[in-house]
Amino acid sequence: MAFNKIVTVPDDATYQLSDNIKKYTLSDLGFITNNAGVHVLHRALEPEKYLANAIQLKISVNQELNGFKLSTLSAGDVVRVNIFKNNNAEEMVKLYHFFMTELIARNVLEKI
């Protein structure tokens, strides 16, 4: 999947990278830079489980800070999951929106 400037999350909203995004902000928020220079953030949407066993929010921002990927995945980064249609949707959606609000407040993403 290619990095995009704009990503639409099914049953939620459309997000784009902020023009004011900074590498140090990504580090402050917990993004880890992999060997390819991509900044990756994993957040568990099921806090009662370990990250490796939980449905999670994954956001990747490319090295140039001009493209990103955003998805909710099953344990182990295996399959995309639509948390809005999950049996435990209310809690996961609430946590998902908490993380997204923080990214918007810190000028990483913008909701359009």
PDB file of C-alpha atoms in Angstrom:
ATOM      1  CA  MET A   1       0.000   0.000   0.000  1.00  0.00           C
ATOM      2  CA  ALA A   2       1.415   3.361  -1.019  1.00  0.00           C
ATOM      3  CA  PHE A   3       1.763   6.384   1.220  1.00  0.00           C
ATOM      4  CA  ASN A   4      -0.983   8.948   0.632  1.00  0.00           C
ATOM      5  CA  LYS A   5      -1.470  12.590   1.548  1.00  0.00           C
ATOM      6  CA  ILE A   6      -5.175  11.915   2.276  1.00  0.00           C
ATOM      7  CA  VAL A   7      -6.655   8.757   3.841  1.00  0.00           C
ATOM      8  CA  THR A   8     -10.330   7.952   4.346  1.00  0.00           C
ATOM      9  CA  VAL A   9     -11.200   5.630   7.223  1.00  0.00           C
ATOM     10  CA  PRO A  10     -14.359   3.653   6.387  1.00  0.00           C
ATOM     11  CA  ASP A  11     -17.328   4.634   8.589  1.00  0.00           C
ATOM     12  CA  ASP A  12     -15.326   7.482  10.182  1.00  0.00           C
ATOM     13  CA  ALA A  13     -13.693  10.447   8.473  1.00  0.00           C
ATOM     14  CA  THR A  14     -11.034  11.601   6.037  1.00  0.00           C
ATOM     15  CA  TYR A  15      -7.642  12.701   7.341  1.00  0.00           C
ATOM     16  CA  GLN A  16      -4.650  14.389   5.770  1.00  0.00           C
ATOM     17  CA  LEU A  17      -1.148  15.135   6.957  1.00  0.00           C
ATOM     18  CA  SER A  18      -0.756  18.554   8.478  1.00  0.00           C
ATOM     19  CA  ASP A  19       1.530  21.000   6.711  1.00  0.00           C
ATOM     20  CA  ASN A  20       3.018  21.727  10.172  1.00  0.00           C
ATOM     21  CA  ILE A  21       4.118  18.140  10.917  1.00  0.00           C
ATOM     22  CA  LYS A  22       7.548  17.843  12.571  1.00  0.00           C
ATOM     23  CA  LYS A  23       9.781  14.813  13.138  1.00  0.00           C
ATOM     24  CA  TYR A  24      10.325  15.664  16.793  1.00  0.00           C
ATOM     25  CA  THR A  25       6.552  15.731  17.353  1.00  0.00           C
ATOM     26  CA  LEU A  26       6.319  12.210  15.948  1.00  0.00           C
ATOM     27  CA  SER A  27       9.003  11.086  18.401  1.00  0.00           C
ATOM     28  CA  ASP A  28       7.198  12.803  21.288  1.00  0.00           C
ATOM     29  CA  LEU A  29       3.999  10.927  20.397  1.00  0.00           C
ATOM     30  CA  GLY A  30       5.709   7.530  20.404  1.00  0.00           C
ATOM     31  CA  PHE A  31       6.400   6.985  16.708  1.00  0.00           C
ATOM     32  CA  ILE A  32       9.364   4.666  16.133  1.00  0.00           C
ATOM     33  CA  THR A  33      11.579   5.133  13.071  1.00  0.00           C
ATOM     34  CA  ASN A  34      12.296   1.854  11.278  1.00  0.00           C
ATOM     35  CA  ASN A  35      15.340   1.012   9.135  1.00  0.00           C
ATOM     36  CA  ALA A  36      13.677   2.477   6.030  1.00  0.00           C
ATOM     37  CA  GLY A  37      13.157   5.821   7.800  1.00  0.00           C
ATOM     38  CA  VAL A  38       9.397   5.346   8.117  1.00  0.00           C
ATOM     39  CA  HIS A  39       7.841   6.630  11.359  1.00  0.00           C
ATOM     40  CA  VAL A  40       5.456   3.998  12.758  1.00  0.00           C
ATOM     41  CA  LEU A  41       2.966   4.230  15.634  1.00  0.00           C
ATOM     42  CA  HIS A  42       1.040   1.283  17.101  1.00  0.00           C
ATOM     43  CA  ARG A  43      -1.710   1.869  19.680  1.00  0.00           C
ATOM     44  CA  ALA A  44      -3.822  -0.873  21.257  1.00  0.00           C
ATOM     45  CA  LEU A  45      -7.557  -0.300  20.941  1.00  0.00           C
ATOM     46  CA  GLU A  46      -8.227  -3.041  23.489  1.00  0.00           C
ATOM     47  CA  PRO A  47      -6.326  -1.849  26.586  1.00  0.00           C
ATOM     48  CA  GLU A  48      -7.108  -4.997  28.573  1.00  0.00           C
ATOM     49  CA  LYS A  49      -4.895  -6.977  26.152  1.00  0.00           C
ATOM     50  CA  TYR A  50      -1.205  -6.768  25.331  1.00  0.00           C
ATOM     51  CA  LEU A  51      -0.427  -4.810  22.156  1.00  0.00           C
ATOM     52  CA  ALA A  52       0.569  -7.991  20.311  1.00  0.00           C
ATOM     53  CA  ASN A  53      -2.846  -9.558  21.068  1.00  0.00           C
ATOM     54  CA  ALA A  54      -5.072  -6.509  20.605  1.00  0.00           C
ATOM     55  CA  ILE A  55      -6.809  -4.843  17.705  1.00  0.00           C
ATOM     56  CA  GLN A  56      -4.619  -1.834  17.061  1.00  0.00           C
ATOM     57  CA  LEU A  57      -4.372   1.496  15.342  1.00  0.00           C
ATOM     58  CA  LYS A  58      -1.336   1.665  13.066  1.00  0.00           C
ATOM     59  CA  ILE A  59      -0.104   4.881  11.510  1.00  0.00           C
ATOM     60  CA  SER A  60       2.983   5.105   9.298  1.00  0.00           C
ATOM     61  CA  VAL A  61       4.443   8.384   8.041  1.00  0.00           C
ATOM     62  CA  ASN A  62       7.061   8.315   5.290  1.00  0.00           C
ATOM     63  CA  GLN A  63      10.556   9.733   5.704  1.00  0.00           C
ATOM     64  CA  GLU A  64       9.782  12.925   3.754  1.00  0.00           C
ATOM     65  CA  LEU A  65       6.684  13.626   5.925  1.00  0.00           C
ATOM     66  CA  ASN A  66       4.483  13.991   2.849  1.00  0.00           C
ATOM     67  CA  GLY A  67       2.559  10.716   2.907  1.00  0.00           C
ATOM     68  CA  PHE A  68       1.033   8.359   5.456  1.00  0.00           C
ATOM     69  CA  LYS A  69      -0.929   5.152   5.986  1.00  0.00           C
ATOM     70  CA  LEU A  70      -3.611   4.710   8.625  1.00  0.00           C
ATOM     71  CA  SER A  71      -5.434   1.498   9.473  1.00  0.00           C
ATOM     72  CA  THR A  72      -6.937  -0.562  12.259  1.00  0.00           C
ATOM     73  CA  LEU A  73      -5.521  -4.078  12.293  1.00  0.00           C
ATOM     74  CA  SER A  74      -6.068  -7.363  14.034  1.00  0.00           C
ATOM     75  CA  ALA A  75      -3.437  -8.782  16.366  1.00  0.00           C
ATOM     76  CA  GLY A  76      -0.105  -9.249  14.632  1.00  0.00           C
ATOM     77  CA  ASP A  77      -0.768  -6.723  11.828  1.00  0.00           C
ATOM     78  CA  VAL A  78      -2.528  -9.472   9.881  1.00  0.00           C
ATOM     79  CA  VAL A  79      -5.953  -8.275   8.732  1.00  0.00           C
ATOM     80  CA  ARG A  80      -7.670  -4.894   8.506  1.00  0.00           C
ATOM     81  CA  VAL A  81     -10.531  -4.570  10.971  1.00  0.00           C
ATOM     82  CA  ASN A  82     -13.451  -2.161  10.803  1.00  0.00           C
ATOM     83  CA  ILE A  83     -13.718  -1.250  14.493  1.00  0.00           C
ATOM     84  CA  PHE A  84     -16.966   0.619  13.849  1.00  0.00           C
ATOM     85  CA  LYS A  85     -18.717  -2.689  13.101  1.00  0.00           C
ATOM     86  CA  ASN A  86     -17.086  -4.704  15.897  1.00  0.00           C
ATOM     87  CA  ASN A  87     -18.974  -6.259  18.827  1.00  0.00           C
ATOM     88  CA  ASN A  88     -16.996  -4.079  21.271  1.00  0.00           C
ATOM     89  CA  ALA A  89     -17.164  -1.036  19.006  1.00  0.00           C
ATOM     90  CA  GLU A  90     -18.120   1.570  21.593  1.00  0.00           C
ATOM     91  CA  GLU A  91     -14.947   1.290  23.686  1.00  0.00           C
ATOM     92  CA  MET A  92     -12.617   0.836  20.706  1.00  0.00           C
ATOM     93  CA  VAL A  93     -14.108   3.787  18.826  1.00  0.00           C
ATOM     94  CA  LYS A  94     -13.818   5.977  21.917  1.00  0.00           C
ATOM     95  CA  LEU A  95     -10.120   5.082  22.293  1.00  0.00           C
ATOM     96  CA  TYR A  96      -9.529   5.460  18.547  1.00  0.00           C
ATOM     97  CA  HIS A  97     -11.010   8.980  18.606  1.00  0.00           C
ATOM     98  CA  PHE A  98      -8.883   9.838  21.660  1.00  0.00           C
ATOM     99  CA  PHE A  99      -5.707   8.927  19.730  1.00  0.00           C
ATOM    100  CA  MET A 100      -6.859  10.733  16.588  1.00  0.00           C
ATOM    101  CA  THR A 101      -7.748  13.886  18.550  1.00  0.00           C
ATOM    102  CA  GLU A 102      -4.241  13.904  20.037  1.00  0.00           C
ATOM    103  CA  LEU A 103      -2.662  13.597  16.574  1.00  0.00           C
ATOM    104  CA  ILE A 104      -4.817  16.470  15.315  1.00  0.00           C
ATOM    105  CA  ALA A 105      -4.021  18.651  18.344  1.00  0.00           C
ATOM    106  CA  ARG A 106      -0.280  18.061  17.844  1.00  0.00           C
ATOM    107  CA  ASN A 107      -0.413  19.047  14.134  1.00  0.00           C
ATOM    108  CA  VAL A 108       0.339  15.607  12.764  1.00  0.00           C
ATOM    109  CA  LEU A 109      -3.042  15.096  11.073  1.00  0.00           C
ATOM    110  CA  GLU A 110      -5.974  17.254  10.028  1.00  0.00           C
ATOM    111  CA  LYS A 111      -9.565  16.094   9.724  1.00  0.00           C
ATOM    112  CA  ILE A 112     -11.135  17.188   6.424  1.00  0.00           C
TER     113      ILE A 112
END
